[in-house]
Amino acid sequence: MAEPLIIVGKGMAATRLVDELSQRALGRYSIAVIGAEGRLAYNRVLLSPLLAGEIAEPEIELKPAAWWKARGVSTLYGRAVSTIDCAARTVTLEDGLALPYAKLVLATGSKPLKPPFPGGDLPGVATFRDTADVRAMRSFAERGARIVVIGGGLLGLEAAYGLSKAGGEVTLLHLVDRLMERQLDAEGAALLASAITARGIDVRLNSATKGFFGSDKVEGVELQDGTVIPADLVVIAIGVRPNTDLAKAAGLGVNRGIVVDDGMASDDASIFAIGECAEHRGSVYGLVEPAYEQARVLATRLAGKPAAYEGSLLATNLKVSGVGVFSAGDFEAGEADETLVLRDRFAGIYRKFVLREGRLAGCVLVGDTQGALFYLGLIRSGQDISAIRADLPFGEPYCIGRAA
């Protein structure tokens, strides 16, 4: 008889886990996927182009209803889990329905960060996390509203680009001196800022938000230096935090995320966690690829075979406001490291490579991300690249020819 397996959360990590399980242990488990949003799982990475009007909502759907049905998965959407009873091995939904499990996977993702700014509860102060947020934000942008986006990381840049493309008059505020400081060095970030400014977005760095003002709705943002920026909509996009509420209430080990071992198990051997809600060896990953790697490991273990997750090499490969950006490994050089740089300011291209003891330790590509996967492979393998050093900035074809 199939074991009951419940997956709480229906995002990208949960969908990939079901996909991996269907390839490794089809029929071994009776799977139920539970999600609070009342719609099929979708690709959150595509929320920015959806906001920009470049794609329609049906295009972000991960798998059609028939796909889930063909794998025998029960999908309970629009029905949030309220409690987990570890002793009884049951989960209870907000509507009172209790479901038993033999194995439980928490793929609850993250919640948007929303600091307690004065005026933060005013209508017109929003976050950017789901399709409902997108619809609300587009209604402002399409009528040319004045919009302030707070946060110059990936999430904020995606929101600013989508809102500007949809017709909004956008000002982007960032607390520190460069955009995407976790993924880019100063020169790469400056090039990105120039490209975003050229697209009509007002970028303001070193700008600390003091609070929001307005009577019955938000009317503007006040900065710590006294600057006032009028706004019809404010979008707070400064990052996310792991959604660990259920795990904490159930008594599971939680630091920043739900603490898991190399098999993605929590301190309760029947409960696992993957994706943005999981913390492995002190790291919480907010990217898709680590979630997929975790799902692959967990599916293998649930299929009864050995597998271990040893962490992920952080890499970012995407288009930010239409500008290609790739970052991986240690892109800030140490004293003993070498740096190779190819720059073409006129074409908006910047390619930086950090070499450590004859190996590629990290790189940053802005404007031209060709060869990104090749470079990522070199970083992961740790192979000696001395023979292709001179051709490294020009990409894989040149390097292969040189090595031959």
PDB file of C-alpha atoms in Angstrom, residues 179-291:
ATOM      1  CA  LEU A 179      22.975  47.723  -6.927  1.00  0.00           C
ATOM      2  CA  MET A 180      22.946  43.946  -6.375  1.00  0.00           C
ATOM      3  CA  GLU A 181      25.881  44.197  -3.983  1.00  0.00           C
ATOM      4  CA  ARG A 182      25.683  40.473  -3.203  1.00  0.00           C
ATOM      5  CA  GLN A 183      26.128  39.518  -6.856  1.00  0.00           C
ATOM      6  CA  LEU A 184      28.134  42.349  -8.441  1.00  0.00           C
ATOM      7  CA  ASP A 185      31.342  44.245  -7.821  1.00  0.00           C
ATOM      8  CA  ALA A 186      31.393  48.046  -7.945  1.00  0.00           C
ATOM      9  CA  GLU A 187      32.173  48.388 -11.660  1.00  0.00           C
ATOM     10  CA  GLY A 188      29.618  45.820 -12.779  1.00  0.00           C
ATOM     11  CA  ALA A 189      26.971  47.407 -10.562  1.00  0.00           C
ATOM     12  CA  ALA A 190      27.731  50.883 -11.931  1.00  0.00           C
ATOM     13  CA  LEU A 191      27.298  49.622 -15.498  1.00  0.00           C
ATOM     14  CA  LEU A 192      23.982  48.031 -14.556  1.00  0.00           C
ATOM     15  CA  ALA A 193      22.814  51.248 -12.868  1.00  0.00           C
ATOM     16  CA  SER A 194      23.632  53.240 -16.020  1.00  0.00           C
ATOM     17  CA  ALA A 195      21.678  50.801 -18.168  1.00  0.00           C
ATOM     18  CA  ILE A 196      18.660  50.939 -15.853  1.00  0.00           C
ATOM     19  CA  THR A 197      18.759  54.741 -15.739  1.00  0.00           C
ATOM     20  CA  ALA A 198      18.821  54.804 -19.527  1.00  0.00           C
ATOM     21  CA  ARG A 199      15.525  52.892 -19.439  1.00  0.00           C
ATOM     22  CA  GLY A 200      13.847  55.765 -17.606  1.00  0.00           C
ATOM     23  CA  ILE A 201      14.126  54.554 -14.003  1.00  0.00           C
ATOM     24  CA  ASP A 202      15.382  57.107 -11.474  1.00  0.00           C
ATOM     25  CA  VAL A 203      18.044  55.220  -9.466  1.00  0.00           C
ATOM     26  CA  ARG A 204      19.014  56.713  -6.098  1.00  0.00           C
ATOM     27  CA  LEU A 205      21.791  54.999  -4.145  1.00  0.00           C
ATOM     28  CA  ASN A 206      22.764  55.564  -0.498  1.00  0.00           C
ATOM     29  CA  SER A 207      19.112  56.373   0.167  1.00  0.00           C
ATOM     30  CA  ALA A 208      17.775  55.312   3.568  1.00  0.00           C
ATOM     31  CA  THR A 209      14.008  55.278   3.983  1.00  0.00           C
ATOM     32  CA  LYS A 210      12.618  56.988   7.082  1.00  0.00           C
ATOM     33  CA  GLY A 211       8.933  56.302   6.478  1.00  0.00           C
ATOM     34  CA  PHE A 212       5.811  56.933   4.428  1.00  0.00           C
ATOM     35  CA  PHE A 213       3.221  59.667   4.695  1.00  0.00           C
ATOM     36  CA  GLY A 214      -0.331  60.264   3.551  1.00  0.00           C
ATOM     37  CA  SER A 215      -3.830  60.724   4.941  1.00  0.00           C
ATOM     38  CA  ASP A 216      -6.098  57.895   3.745  1.00  0.00           C
ATOM     39  CA  LYS A 217      -3.466  56.396   1.381  1.00  0.00           C
ATOM     40  CA  VAL A 218       0.250  56.665   0.768  1.00  0.00           C
ATOM     41  CA  GLU A 219       1.296  59.943  -0.808  1.00  0.00           C
ATOM     42  CA  GLY A 220       5.056  59.787  -0.584  1.00  0.00           C
ATOM     43  CA  VAL A 221       8.309  58.545   0.929  1.00  0.00           C
ATOM     44  CA  GLU A 222      10.535  60.474   3.324  1.00  0.00           C
ATOM     45  CA  LEU A 223      14.261  59.649   3.431  1.00  0.00           C
ATOM     46  CA  GLN A 224      16.510  59.881   6.466  1.00  0.00           C
ATOM     47  CA  ASP A 225      18.192  62.992   4.991  1.00  0.00           C
ATOM     48  CA  GLY A 226      14.824  64.776   4.791  1.00  0.00           C
ATOM     49  CA  THR A 227      14.242  64.262   1.067  1.00  0.00           C
ATOM     50  CA  VAL A 228      10.584  63.738   0.165  1.00  0.00           C
ATOM     51  CA  ILE A 229       9.547  61.744  -2.912  1.00  0.00           C
ATOM     52  CA  PRO A 230       5.870  61.881  -3.980  1.00  0.00           C
ATOM     53  CA  ALA A 231       4.351  58.454  -4.633  1.00  0.00           C
ATOM     54  CA  ASP A 232       0.992  56.915  -5.476  1.00  0.00           C
ATOM     55  CA  LEU A 233       2.388  53.420  -4.832  1.00  0.00           C
ATOM     56  CA  VAL A 234       5.319  52.209  -2.740  1.00  0.00           C
ATOM     57  CA  VAL A 235       6.722  48.720  -3.321  1.00  0.00           C
ATOM     58  CA  ILE A 236       8.948  47.264  -0.619  1.00  0.00           C
ATOM     59  CA  ALA A 237      11.258  44.739  -2.282  1.00  0.00           C
ATOM     60  CA  ILE A 238      14.233  44.420   0.032  1.00  0.00           C
ATOM     61  CA  GLY A 239      14.271  40.645   0.230  1.00  0.00           C
ATOM     62  CA  VAL A 240      12.553  37.693   1.845  1.00  0.00           C
ATOM     63  CA  ARG A 241      12.781  35.588   4.990  1.00  0.00           C
ATOM     64  CA  PRO A 242      12.158  31.837   5.244  1.00  0.00           C
ATOM     65  CA  ASN A 243       8.573  30.918   6.072  1.00  0.00           C
ATOM     66  CA  THR A 244       9.166  28.806   9.179  1.00  0.00           C
ATOM     67  CA  ASP A 245       6.012  29.516  11.186  1.00  0.00           C
ATOM     68  CA  LEU A 246       4.565  25.991  10.883  1.00  0.00           C
ATOM     69  CA  ALA A 247       7.873  24.359  11.730  1.00  0.00           C
ATOM     70  CA  LYS A 248       8.413  26.552  14.792  1.00  0.00           C
ATOM     71  CA  ALA A 249       4.910  25.871  16.093  1.00  0.00           C
ATOM     72  CA  ALA A 250       5.508  22.131  15.642  1.00  0.00           C
ATOM     73  CA  GLY A 251       8.709  22.294  17.696  1.00  0.00           C
ATOM     74  CA  LEU A 252      11.136  21.585  14.847  1.00  0.00           C
ATOM     75  CA  GLY A 253      14.643  23.005  14.919  1.00  0.00           C
ATOM     76  CA  VAL A 254      14.701  26.456  13.325  1.00  0.00           C
ATOM     77  CA  ASN A 255      17.443  29.079  13.014  1.00  0.00           C
ATOM     78  CA  ARG A 256      17.018  31.363  10.013  1.00  0.00           C
ATOM     79  CA  GLY A 257      15.386  28.452   8.217  1.00  0.00           C
ATOM     80  CA  ILE A 258      14.220  24.954   9.089  1.00  0.00           C
ATOM     81  CA  VAL A 259      17.429  23.141   9.997  1.00  0.00           C
ATOM     82  CA  VAL A 260      18.048  20.076   7.806  1.00  0.00           C
ATOM     83  CA  ASP A 261      20.833  17.524   7.391  1.00  0.00           C
ATOM     84  CA  ASP A 262      22.494  16.332   4.186  1.00  0.00           C
ATOM     85  CA  GLY A 263      19.409  14.207   3.466  1.00  0.00           C
ATOM     86  CA  MET A 264      17.132  17.271   3.824  1.00  0.00           C
ATOM     87  CA  ALA A 265      15.623  15.803   7.022  1.00  0.00           C
ATOM     88  CA  SER A 266      14.702  17.983   9.992  1.00  0.00           C
ATOM     89  CA  ASP A 267      15.298  16.869  13.582  1.00  0.00           C
ATOM     90  CA  ASP A 268      12.141  14.781  13.124  1.00  0.00           C
ATOM     91  CA  ALA A 269      13.193  11.943  10.811  1.00  0.00           C
ATOM     92  CA  SER A 270       9.789  11.852   9.080  1.00  0.00           C
ATOM     93  CA  ILE A 271       9.753  15.577   8.251  1.00  0.00           C
ATOM     94  CA  PHE A 272      11.888  17.177   5.529  1.00  0.00           C
ATOM     95  CA  ALA A 273      12.355  20.687   4.180  1.00  0.00           C
ATOM     96  CA  ILE A 274      13.563  21.986   0.811  1.00  0.00           C
ATOM     97  CA  GLY A 275      13.829  25.319  -0.960  1.00  0.00           C
ATOM     98  CA  GLU A 276      13.803  28.791   0.536  1.00  0.00           C
ATOM     99  CA  CYS A 277      12.467  27.636   3.919  1.00  0.00           C
ATOM    100  CA  ALA A 278      15.346  25.187   4.526  1.00  0.00           C
ATOM    101  CA  GLU A 279      18.662  25.886   6.244  1.00  0.00           C
ATOM    102  CA  HIS A 280      21.523  23.529   5.400  1.00  0.00           C
ATOM    103  CA  ARG A 281      24.918  23.803   7.078  1.00  0.00           C
ATOM    104  CA  GLY A 282      24.083  27.345   8.136  1.00  0.00           C
ATOM    105  CA  SER A 283      23.060  28.493   4.635  1.00  0.00           C
ATOM    106  CA  VAL A 284      19.638  29.502   3.352  1.00  0.00           C
ATOM    107  CA  TYR A 285      19.420  29.748  -0.425  1.00  0.00           C
ATOM    108  CA  GLY A 286      17.016  32.145  -2.090  1.00  0.00           C
ATOM    109  CA  LEU A 287      17.629  30.879  -5.614  1.00  0.00           C
ATOM    110  CA  VAL A 288      15.870  28.281  -7.742  1.00  0.00           C
ATOM    111  CA  GLU A 289      18.787  26.012  -8.624  1.00  0.00           C
ATOM    112  CA  PRO A 290      19.657  25.051  -5.029  1.00  0.00           C
ATOM    113  CA  ALA A 291      15.990  24.200  -4.444  1.00  0.00           C
TER     114      ALA A 291
END
